[in-house]
Amino acid sequence: MSQITLSTLDGAKAEGRRFAMLTAYDASFAQAAARSGIETLLIGDSLGMVAQGHGSTLPVTMADMAYHTACVARGVESCEQRPLLVADLPFAAANTSVDAAANAARLMQAGANAIKIEGGAWLAETVRHLSERGIPVCAHLGLTPQSADMLGGYRLQGRDEAAAARIRADAALLEEAGARLVLLECVPSGLGEAVTQAARVPVIGIGAGPATDAQVLVMHDMLGVTSGRKARFVKDYLAGRGGISDAFRAFAEEVRSGAYPAPEHCYGA
Ligand code: KIV
């Protein structure tokens, strides 16, 4: 049995080997993803939308996150290759560094290996606080769904030079504060490439172009289950395949080979 660790992912970046991340919220799908070779699983607060039926991620609570993190952790426990588990701090759970540390500890005790937090420079002190206490942080930049109301909806970020420069600066600052991973959502491909080249830590993209060190998709999106308007970066991996495990394997293979994302899944340069 082997455990994917942050060192494994650092090594992948150093060697130019891309890796795959999927969201997971329950034991069965987490186990199927792990058995299909997905290296990292995100217990995302997207569960509020795809599992609980809310219109945004804002209603998701710490109790929800701890429950789903524990479900996923149990699911992968006996897998030959155990993925690294990243769990989201939900809306308002990181308002102060002290709150963030207590909430992150709860998710680590539920089985997470790292915590994801949405936000930029204002989180630097919190990232440092968590890192010093042994809690690895994934910084989430670009489109941060918990701030969708502030951003005017779910839209492309970093379009003009000033906004792109802010995202590049935030990534550098949060890495300097101790972030071990950066997740970059819905930005032009050129910005995804610039952040990835500048970062020493692995950068995971979703709608951030082909140059990031890894790609993540929401599981329900890549299985074609989500209804309504689809983001440009969504690809249905179940279509034309025999089953869910085939879809997971195809996603992982296309991420590793660079076949995903194709130009039609990306936002300009
Ligand atoms: O909550 C989530 O699933 C996420 C992904 C969209 C990256 O943050």
PDB file of C-alpha atoms and ligand atoms in Angstrom:
ATOM      1  CA  MET A   1       0.000   0.000   0.000  1.00  0.00           C
ATOM      2  CA  SER A   2       1.353   3.446  -0.855  1.00  0.00           C
ATOM      3  CA  GLN A   3       0.257   6.919   0.212  1.00  0.00           C
ATOM      4  CA  ILE A   4       0.523   9.879  -2.167  1.00  0.00           C
ATOM      5  CA  THR A   5       2.101  12.697  -0.162  1.00  0.00           C
ATOM      6  CA  LEU A   6       2.976  16.321  -0.782  1.00  0.00           C
ATOM      7  CA  SER A   7       6.535  15.120  -1.464  1.00  0.00           C
ATOM      8  CA  THR A   8       5.172  12.806  -4.166  1.00  0.00           C
ATOM      9  CA  LEU A   9       3.494  15.816  -5.801  1.00  0.00           C
ATOM     10  CA  ASP A  10       6.605  18.006  -5.414  1.00  0.00           C
ATOM     11  CA  GLY A  11       8.553  15.226  -7.158  1.00  0.00           C
ATOM     12  CA  ALA A  12       5.981  15.074  -9.957  1.00  0.00           C
ATOM     13  CA  LYS A  13       6.329  18.819 -10.546  1.00  0.00           C
ATOM     14  CA  ALA A  14      10.127  18.614 -10.492  1.00  0.00           C
ATOM     15  CA  GLU A  15      10.050  15.818 -13.082  1.00  0.00           C
ATOM     16  CA  GLY A  16       7.350  17.436 -15.231  1.00  0.00           C
ATOM     17  CA  ARG A  17       4.854  14.611 -14.572  1.00  0.00           C
ATOM     18  CA  ARG A  18       1.278  15.931 -14.486  1.00  0.00           C
ATOM     19  CA  PHE A  19      -1.172  14.482 -11.980  1.00  0.00           C
ATOM     20  CA  ALA A  20      -4.950  14.332 -11.645  1.00  0.00           C
ATOM     21  CA  MET A  21      -7.363  15.496  -8.967  1.00  0.00           C
ATOM     22  CA  LEU A  22     -11.097  14.842  -8.737  1.00  0.00           C
ATOM     23  CA  THR A  23     -13.601  15.956  -6.177  1.00  0.00           C
ATOM     24  CA  ALA A  24     -15.096  13.216  -4.013  1.00  0.00           C
ATOM     25  CA  TYR A  25     -17.695  13.345  -1.293  1.00  0.00           C
ATOM     26  CA  ASP A  26     -18.429   9.739  -0.339  1.00  0.00           C
ATOM     27  CA  ALA A  27     -16.646   6.448   0.303  1.00  0.00           C
ATOM     28  CA  SER A  28     -17.711   4.481  -2.803  1.00  0.00           C
ATOM     29  CA  PHE A  29     -16.807   7.066  -5.444  1.00  0.00           C
ATOM     30  CA  ALA A  30     -13.616   7.981  -3.587  1.00  0.00           C
ATOM     31  CA  GLN A  31     -12.592   4.321  -3.622  1.00  0.00           C
ATOM     32  CA  ALA A  32     -13.393   3.951  -7.333  1.00  0.00           C
ATOM     33  CA  ALA A  33     -11.347   7.077  -8.119  1.00  0.00           C
ATOM     34  CA  ALA A  34      -8.402   5.874  -6.018  1.00  0.00           C
ATOM     35  CA  ARG A  35      -8.494   2.439  -7.676  1.00  0.00           C
ATOM     36  CA  SER A  36      -8.482   4.159 -11.075  1.00  0.00           C
ATOM     37  CA  GLY A  37      -5.195   5.876 -10.230  1.00  0.00           C
ATOM     38  CA  ILE A  38      -6.398   9.400  -9.398  1.00  0.00           C
ATOM     39  CA  GLU A  39      -3.552  10.817  -7.304  1.00  0.00           C
ATOM     40  CA  THR A  40      -5.418  13.457  -5.304  1.00  0.00           C
ATOM     41  CA  LEU A  41      -9.014  13.858  -4.140  1.00  0.00           C
ATOM     42  CA  LEU A  42     -10.645  17.129  -3.150  1.00  0.00           C
ATOM     43  CA  ILE A  43     -13.462  17.058  -0.644  1.00  0.00           C
ATOM     44  CA  GLY A  44     -14.743  20.302  -2.104  1.00  0.00           C
ATOM     45  CA  ASP A  45     -17.463  22.518  -0.740  1.00  0.00           C
ATOM     46  CA  SER A  46     -18.919  22.091  -4.250  1.00  0.00           C
ATOM     47  CA  LEU A  47     -20.725  19.298  -2.401  1.00  0.00           C
ATOM     48  CA  GLY A  48     -23.203  22.017  -1.426  1.00  0.00           C
ATOM     49  CA  MET A  49     -24.226  22.295  -5.075  1.00  0.00           C
ATOM     50  CA  VAL A  50     -23.786  18.780  -6.473  1.00  0.00           C
ATOM     51  CA  ALA A  51     -24.737  16.691  -3.423  1.00  0.00           C
ATOM     52  CA  GLN A  52     -26.971  18.952  -1.312  1.00  0.00           C
ATOM     53  CA  GLY A  53     -28.763  20.796  -4.129  1.00  0.00           C
ATOM     54  CA  HIS A  54     -27.958  24.352  -3.040  1.00  0.00           C
ATOM     55  CA  GLY A  55     -27.434  27.123  -5.579  1.00  0.00           C
ATOM     56  CA  SER A  56     -24.004  28.036  -4.177  1.00  0.00           C
ATOM     57  CA  THR A  57     -21.344  26.736  -1.799  1.00  0.00           C
ATOM     58  CA  LEU A  58     -22.211  29.248   0.940  1.00  0.00           C
ATOM     59  CA  PRO A  59     -24.616  27.069   2.980  1.00  0.00           C
ATOM     60  CA  VAL A  60     -21.976  24.329   3.499  1.00  0.00           C
ATOM     61  CA  THR A  61     -21.009  23.996   7.168  1.00  0.00           C
ATOM     62  CA  MET A  62     -17.964  22.686   9.008  1.00  0.00           C
ATOM     63  CA  ALA A  63     -20.080  19.728  10.158  1.00  0.00           C
ATOM     64  CA  ASP A  64     -20.843  18.901   6.495  1.00  0.00           C
ATOM     65  CA  MET A  65     -17.157  19.131   5.562  1.00  0.00           C
ATOM     66  CA  ALA A  66     -16.034  16.961   8.487  1.00  0.00           C
ATOM     67  CA  TYR A  67     -18.701  14.346   7.686  1.00  0.00           C
ATOM     68  CA  HIS A  68     -17.819  14.085   3.976  1.00  0.00           C
ATOM     69  CA  THR A  69     -14.068  14.152   4.668  1.00  0.00           C
ATOM     70  CA  ALA A  70     -14.464  11.191   7.026  1.00  0.00           C
ATOM     71  CA  CYS A  71     -16.557   9.318   4.408  1.00  0.00           C
ATOM     72  CA  VAL A  72     -13.903   9.821   1.724  1.00  0.00           C
ATOM     73  CA  ALA A  73     -11.068   8.891   4.102  1.00  0.00           C
ATOM     74  CA  ARG A  74     -12.803   5.599   4.993  1.00  0.00           C
ATOM     75  CA  GLY A  75     -13.365   4.876   1.297  1.00  0.00           C
ATOM     76  CA  VAL A  76      -9.688   5.074   0.344  1.00  0.00           C
ATOM     77  CA  GLU A  77      -8.291   3.458   3.495  1.00  0.00           C
ATOM     78  CA  SER A  78      -7.775   0.004   1.977  1.00  0.00           C
ATOM     79  CA  CYS A  79      -6.729   1.125  -1.522  1.00  0.00           C
ATOM     80  CA  GLU A  80      -3.411  -0.018  -2.957  1.00  0.00           C
ATOM     81  CA  GLN A  81      -2.553   3.602  -3.772  1.00  0.00           C
ATOM     82  CA  ARG A  82      -4.074   6.068  -1.296  1.00  0.00           C
ATOM     83  CA  PRO A  83      -4.619   9.512  -2.832  1.00  0.00           C
ATOM     84  CA  LEU A  84      -3.698  12.703  -1.015  1.00  0.00           C
ATOM     85  CA  LEU A  85      -6.915  14.106   0.470  1.00  0.00           C
ATOM     86  CA  VAL A  86      -7.465  17.870   0.376  1.00  0.00           C
ATOM     87  CA  ALA A  87     -10.526  19.238   2.219  1.00  0.00           C
ATOM     88  CA  ASP A  88     -12.111  22.663   1.817  1.00  0.00           C
ATOM     89  CA  LEU A  89     -12.522  25.144   4.625  1.00  0.00           C
ATOM     90  CA  PRO A  90     -16.088  26.304   3.895  1.00  0.00           C
ATOM     91  CA  PHE A  91     -17.414  29.858   3.737  1.00  0.00           C
ATOM     92  CA  ALA A  92     -16.470  31.974   6.790  1.00  0.00           C
ATOM     93  CA  ALA A  93     -14.466  29.154   8.412  1.00  0.00           C
ATOM     94  CA  ALA A  94     -11.199  31.113   8.034  1.00  0.00           C
ATOM     95  CA  ASN A  95     -12.350  34.553   9.137  1.00  0.00           C
ATOM     96  CA  THR A  96      -9.562  34.634  11.721  1.00  0.00           C
ATOM     97  CA  SER A  97      -6.359  32.601  11.896  1.00  0.00           C
ATOM     98  CA  VAL A  98      -7.498  31.071  15.180  1.00  0.00           C
ATOM     99  CA  ASP A  99     -10.845  29.974  13.705  1.00  0.00           C
ATOM    100  CA  ALA A 100      -9.049  28.638  10.634  1.00  0.00           C
ATOM    101  CA  ALA A 101      -6.643  26.558  12.734  1.00  0.00           C
ATOM    102  CA  ALA A 102      -9.435  25.042  14.833  1.00  0.00           C
ATOM    103  CA  ASN A 103     -11.572  24.272  11.775  1.00  0.00           C
ATOM    104  CA  ALA A 104      -8.641  22.913   9.779  1.00  0.00           C
ATOM    105  CA  ALA A 105      -7.654  20.669  12.690  1.00  0.00           C
ATOM    106  CA  ARG A 106     -11.157  19.216  12.651  1.00  0.00           C
ATOM    107  CA  LEU A 107     -10.796  18.295   8.964  1.00  0.00           C
ATOM    108  CA  MET A 108      -7.301  16.858   9.476  1.00  0.00           C
ATOM    109  CA  GLN A 109      -8.675  14.710  12.306  1.00  0.00           C
ATOM    110  CA  ALA A 110     -11.440  13.543   9.960  1.00  0.00           C
ATOM    111  CA  GLY A 111      -8.745  12.270   7.566  1.00  0.00           C
ATOM    112  CA  ALA A 112      -7.622  15.185   5.360  1.00  0.00           C
ATOM    113  CA  ASN A 113      -3.929  15.497   4.445  1.00  0.00           C
ATOM    114  CA  ALA A 114      -4.204  19.187   3.527  1.00  0.00           C
ATOM    115  CA  ILE A 115      -6.707  22.032   3.719  1.00  0.00           C
ATOM    116  CA  LYS A 116      -7.827  24.306   0.882  1.00  0.00           C
ATOM    117  CA  ILE A 117      -8.684  27.956   1.547  1.00  0.00           C
ATOM    118  CA  GLU A 118     -10.174  30.404  -0.948  1.00  0.00           C
ATOM    119  CA  GLY A 119      -8.688  33.892  -1.062  1.00  0.00           C
ATOM    120  CA  GLY A 120      -5.648  36.019  -1.761  1.00  0.00           C
ATOM    121  CA  ALA A 121      -3.187  38.222   0.096  1.00  0.00           C
ATOM    122  CA  TRP A 122      -5.494  38.753   3.076  1.00  0.00           C
ATOM    123  CA  LEU A 123      -4.955  35.066   3.935  1.00  0.00           C
ATOM    124  CA  ALA A 124      -1.160  35.236   4.182  1.00  0.00           C
ATOM    125  CA  GLU A 125      -1.119  35.416   7.981  1.00  0.00           C
ATOM    126  CA  THR A 126      -3.619  32.538   8.214  1.00  0.00           C
ATOM    127  CA  VAL A 127      -1.594  30.377   5.815  1.00  0.00           C
ATOM    128  CA  ARG A 128       1.508  31.013   7.934  1.00  0.00           C
ATOM    129  CA  HIS A 129      -0.432  30.258  11.141  1.00  0.00           C
ATOM    130  CA  LEU A 130      -1.699  26.914   9.796  1.00  0.00           C
ATOM    131  CA  SER A 131       1.631  25.925   8.240  1.00  0.00           C
ATOM    132  CA  GLU A 132       3.475  26.570  11.497  1.00  0.00           C
ATOM    133  CA  ARG A 133       0.995  24.256  13.225  1.00  0.00           C
ATOM    134  CA  GLY A 134       1.609  21.381  10.816  1.00  0.00           C
ATOM    135  CA  ILE A 135      -1.440  21.916   8.622  1.00  0.00           C
ATOM    136  CA  PRO A 136      -0.544  21.916   4.903  1.00  0.00           C
ATOM    137  CA  VAL A 137      -2.460  24.534   2.925  1.00  0.00           C
ATOM    138  CA  CYS A 138      -3.663  24.624  -0.671  1.00  0.00           C
ATOM    139  CA  ALA A 139      -4.315  28.253  -1.652  1.00  0.00           C
ATOM    140  CA  HIS A 140      -7.285  28.693  -4.020  1.00  0.00           C
ATOM    141  CA  LEU A 141      -6.952  31.719  -6.352  1.00  0.00           C
ATOM    142  CA  GLY A 142      -8.667  33.051  -9.473  1.00  0.00           C
ATOM    143  CA  LEU A 143     -12.391  32.324  -9.414  1.00  0.00           C
ATOM    144  CA  THR A 144     -13.145  31.659  -5.759  1.00  0.00           C
ATOM    145  CA  PRO A 145     -16.777  30.464  -5.645  1.00  0.00           C
ATOM    146  CA  GLN A 146     -17.259  31.509  -1.995  1.00  0.00           C
ATOM    147  CA  SER A 147     -16.798  35.121  -3.223  1.00  0.00           C
ATOM    148  CA  ALA A 148     -18.998  34.766  -6.331  1.00  0.00           C
ATOM    149  CA  ASP A 149     -21.345  37.526  -5.100  1.00  0.00           C
ATOM    150  CA  MET A 150     -18.405  39.868  -4.680  1.00  0.00           C
ATOM    151  CA  LEU A 151     -16.965  38.875  -8.091  1.00  0.00           C
ATOM    152  CA  GLY A 152     -20.287  39.433  -9.885  1.00  0.00           C
ATOM    153  CA  GLY A 153     -20.879  35.747 -10.578  1.00  0.00           C
ATOM    154  CA  TYR A 154     -18.918  32.712 -11.749  1.00  0.00           C
ATOM    155  CA  ARG A 155     -16.743  34.417 -14.345  1.00  0.00           C
ATOM    156  CA  LEU A 156     -13.246  34.396 -15.781  1.00  0.00           C
ATOM    157  CA  GLN A 157     -10.713  36.119 -13.480  1.00  0.00           C
ATOM    158  CA  GLY A 158      -7.384  37.800 -14.227  1.00  0.00           C
ATOM    159  CA  ARG A 159      -8.498  39.148 -17.606  1.00  0.00           C
ATOM    160  CA  ASP A 160      -6.632  42.455 -17.584  1.00  0.00           C
ATOM    161  CA  GLU A 161      -2.992  42.994 -16.673  1.00  0.00           C
ATOM    162  CA  ALA A 162      -3.757  44.535 -13.251  1.00  0.00           C
ATOM    163  CA  ALA A 163      -5.971  41.613 -12.220  1.00  0.00           C
ATOM    164  CA  ALA A 164      -3.472  39.082 -13.582  1.00  0.00           C
ATOM    165  CA  ALA A 165      -0.628  40.787 -11.703  1.00  0.00           C
ATOM    166  CA  ARG A 166      -2.634  40.609  -8.481  1.00  0.00           C
ATOM    167  CA  ILE A 167      -3.175  36.859  -8.882  1.00  0.00           C
ATOM    168  CA  ARG A 168       0.531  36.307  -9.656  1.00  0.00           C
ATOM    169  CA  ALA A 169       1.488  38.365  -6.591  1.00  0.00           C
ATOM    170  CA  ASP A 170      -1.045  36.559  -4.352  1.00  0.00           C
ATOM    171  CA  ALA A 171       0.303  33.173  -5.444  1.00  0.00           C
ATOM    172  CA  ALA A 172       3.867  34.226  -4.637  1.00  0.00           C
ATOM    173  CA  LEU A 173       2.860  35.714  -1.276  1.00  0.00           C
ATOM    174  CA  LEU A 174       0.855  32.663  -0.179  1.00  0.00           C
ATOM    175  CA  GLU A 175       3.634  30.311  -1.247  1.00  0.00           C
ATOM    176  CA  GLU A 176       6.068  32.418   0.756  1.00  0.00           C
ATOM    177  CA  ALA A 177       3.670  32.165   3.741  1.00  0.00           C
ATOM    178  CA  GLY A 178       3.869  28.375   3.495  1.00  0.00           C
ATOM    179  CA  ALA A 179       1.192  27.191   1.035  1.00  0.00           C
ATOM    180  CA  ARG A 180       2.190  23.754  -0.305  1.00  0.00           C
ATOM    181  CA  LEU A 181      -0.238  23.728  -3.243  1.00  0.00           C
ATOM    182  CA  VAL A 182      -1.982  26.380  -5.324  1.00  0.00           C
ATOM    183  CA  LEU A 183      -5.332  25.773  -7.024  1.00  0.00           C
ATOM    184  CA  LEU A 184      -6.071  28.205  -9.831  1.00  0.00           C
ATOM    185  CA  GLU A 185      -9.620  28.401 -11.160  1.00  0.00           C
ATOM    186  CA  CYS A 186     -10.977  29.952 -14.347  1.00  0.00           C
ATOM    187  CA  VAL A 187      -8.206  32.229 -15.596  1.00  0.00           C
ATOM    188  CA  PRO A 188      -6.649  32.752 -19.052  1.00  0.00           C
ATOM    189  CA  SER A 189      -4.173  30.038 -20.052  1.00  0.00           C
ATOM    190  CA  GLY A 190      -1.257  32.497 -20.158  1.00  0.00           C
ATOM    191  CA  LEU A 191      -1.833  33.412 -16.532  1.00  0.00           C
ATOM    192  CA  GLY A 192      -2.082  29.727 -15.585  1.00  0.00           C
ATOM    193  CA  GLU A 193       1.291  29.187 -17.253  1.00  0.00           C
ATOM    194  CA  ALA A 194       2.914  32.226 -15.598  1.00  0.00           C
ATOM    195  CA  VAL A 195       1.758  31.203 -12.098  1.00  0.00           C
ATOM    196  CA  THR A 196       2.863  27.596 -12.669  1.00  0.00           C
ATOM    197  CA  GLN A 197       6.322  28.588 -13.928  1.00  0.00           C
ATOM    198  CA  ALA A 198       6.902  30.995 -11.041  1.00  0.00           C
ATOM    199  CA  ALA A 199       5.675  28.609  -8.309  1.00  0.00           C
ATOM    200  CA  ARG A 200       7.974  26.102  -6.630  1.00  0.00           C
ATOM    201  CA  VAL A 201       4.905  24.238  -5.349  1.00  0.00           C
ATOM    202  CA  PRO A 202       2.530  22.260  -7.595  1.00  0.00           C
ATOM    203  CA  VAL A 203      -0.232  24.305  -9.250  1.00  0.00           C
ATOM    204  CA  ILE A 204      -3.542  22.550  -9.881  1.00  0.00           C
ATOM    205  CA  GLY A 205      -5.723  24.102 -12.567  1.00  0.00           C
ATOM    206  CA  ILE A 206      -9.414  24.085 -13.366  1.00  0.00           C
ATOM    207  CA  GLY A 207     -10.085  26.195 -16.423  1.00  0.00           C
ATOM    208  CA  ALA A 208      -6.538  27.560 -16.098  1.00  0.00           C
ATOM    209  CA  GLY A 209      -5.108  26.140 -19.319  1.00  0.00           C
ATOM    210  CA  PRO A 210      -2.821  23.233 -20.211  1.00  0.00           C
ATOM    211  CA  ALA A 211       0.391  24.382 -18.483  1.00  0.00           C
ATOM    212  CA  THR A 212      -0.529  23.755 -14.837  1.00  0.00           C
ATOM    213  CA  ASP A 213       1.098  20.842 -12.995  1.00  0.00           C
ATOM    214  CA  ALA A 214      -2.243  19.121 -12.434  1.00  0.00           C
ATOM    215  CA  GLN A 215      -5.899  19.343 -13.435  1.00  0.00           C
ATOM    216  CA  VAL A 216      -8.978  19.027 -11.263  1.00  0.00           C
ATOM    217  CA  LEU A 217     -12.620  18.537 -12.210  1.00  0.00           C
ATOM    218  CA  VAL A 218     -15.765  18.244 -10.141  1.00  0.00           C
ATOM    219  CA  MET A 219     -16.677  14.549 -10.312  1.00  0.00           C
ATOM    220  CA  HIS A 220     -20.333  15.152 -11.152  1.00  0.00           C
ATOM    221  CA  ASP A 221     -19.303  17.436 -14.038  1.00  0.00           C
ATOM    222  CA  MET A 222     -16.893  14.934 -15.591  1.00  0.00           C
ATOM    223  CA  LEU A 223     -19.471  12.159 -15.309  1.00  0.00           C
ATOM    224  CA  GLY A 224     -22.016  14.317 -17.150  1.00  0.00           C
ATOM    225  CA  VAL A 225     -24.401  14.314 -14.172  1.00  0.00           C
ATOM    226  CA  THR A 226     -24.553  18.081 -13.607  1.00  0.00           C
ATOM    227  CA  SER A 227     -27.442  19.834 -15.329  1.00  0.00           C
ATOM    228  CA  GLY A 228     -27.605  23.405 -16.610  1.00  0.00           C
ATOM    229  CA  ARG A 229     -24.984  25.523 -18.324  1.00  0.00           C
ATOM    230  CA  LYS A 230     -21.553  23.911 -18.311  1.00  0.00           C
ATOM    231  CA  ALA A 231     -18.304  25.789 -17.853  1.00  0.00           C
ATOM    232  CA  ARG A 232     -16.008  25.689 -20.881  1.00  0.00           C
ATOM    233  CA  PHE A 233     -13.452  23.496 -19.080  1.00  0.00           C
ATOM    234  CA  VAL A 234     -15.939  20.701 -18.316  1.00  0.00           C
ATOM    235  CA  LYS A 235     -15.492  17.499 -20.308  1.00  0.00           C
ATOM    236  CA  ASP A 236     -17.841  14.514 -20.004  1.00  0.00           C
ATOM    237  CA  TYR A 237     -15.573  11.470 -19.586  1.00  0.00           C
ATOM    238  CA  LEU A 238     -18.414   8.980 -19.205  1.00  0.00           C
ATOM    239  CA  ALA A 239     -19.796   9.677 -22.683  1.00  0.00           C
ATOM    240  CA  GLY A 240     -18.897   6.760 -24.950  1.00  0.00           C
ATOM    241  CA  ARG A 241     -17.205   4.777 -22.162  1.00  0.00           C
ATOM    242  CA  GLY A 242     -18.271   1.577 -20.461  1.00  0.00           C
ATOM    243  CA  GLY A 243     -18.402   2.772 -16.879  1.00  0.00           C
ATOM    244  CA  ILE A 244     -17.358   5.176 -14.180  1.00  0.00           C
ATOM    245  CA  SER A 245     -13.943   3.623 -13.544  1.00  0.00           C
ATOM    246  CA  ASP A 246     -13.171   3.867 -17.277  1.00  0.00           C
ATOM    247  CA  ALA A 247     -14.107   7.554 -17.126  1.00  0.00           C
ATOM    248  CA  PHE A 248     -11.807   8.156 -14.137  1.00  0.00           C
ATOM    249  CA  ARG A 249      -8.916   6.317 -15.837  1.00  0.00           C
ATOM    250  CA  ALA A 250      -9.425   8.236 -19.091  1.00  0.00           C
ATOM    251  CA  PHE A 251      -9.339  11.556 -17.226  1.00  0.00           C
ATOM    252  CA  ALA A 252      -6.128  10.623 -15.406  1.00  0.00           C
ATOM    253  CA  GLU A 253      -4.495   9.444 -18.641  1.00  0.00           C
ATOM    254  CA  GLU A 254      -5.494  12.585 -20.549  1.00  0.00           C
ATOM    255  CA  VAL A 255      -4.167  14.815 -17.762  1.00  0.00           C
ATOM    256  CA  ARG A 256      -0.860  12.932 -17.715  1.00  0.00           C
ATOM    257  CA  SER A 257      -0.492  12.987 -21.503  1.00  0.00           C
ATOM    258  CA  GLY A 258      -1.573  16.626 -21.790  1.00  0.00           C
ATOM    259  CA  ALA A 259      -4.560  15.725 -24.015  1.00  0.00           C
ATOM    260  CA  TYR A 260      -6.800  17.436 -21.445  1.00  0.00           C
ATOM    261  CA  PRO A 261      -7.426  20.323 -21.421  1.00  0.00           C
ATOM    262  CA  ALA A 262      -7.733  20.759 -25.210  1.00  0.00           C
ATOM    263  CA  PRO A 263      -7.950  24.291 -26.658  1.00  0.00           C
ATOM    264  CA  GLU A 264     -11.771  24.220 -26.494  1.00  0.00           C
ATOM    265  CA  HIS A 265     -11.564  23.786 -22.694  1.00  0.00           C
ATOM    266  CA  CYS A 266      -9.305  26.834 -22.220  1.00  0.00           C
ATOM    267  CA  TYR A 267      -9.743  30.604 -21.988  1.00  0.00           C
ATOM    268  CA  GLY A 268      -7.618  32.650 -24.450  1.00  0.00           C
ATOM    269  CA  ALA A 269      -4.026  33.463 -23.740  1.00  0.00           C
TER     270      ALA A 269
HETATM  271  O1  KIV B   1     -15.198  22.909  -4.126  1.00  0.00           O
HETATM  272  C1  KIV B   1     -14.686  22.478  -5.169  1.00  0.00           C
HETATM  273  O2  KIV B   1     -15.035  21.439  -5.704  1.00  0.00           O
HETATM  274  C2  KIV B   1     -13.612  23.267  -5.777  1.00  0.00           C
HETATM  275  C3  KIV B   1     -13.268  22.935  -7.198  1.00  0.00           C
HETATM  276  C4  KIV B   1     -14.157  23.690  -8.126  1.00  0.00           C
HETATM  277  C5  KIV B   1     -11.851  23.194  -7.496  1.00  0.00           C
HETATM  278  O3  KIV B   1     -13.084  24.155  -5.175  1.00  0.00           O
END
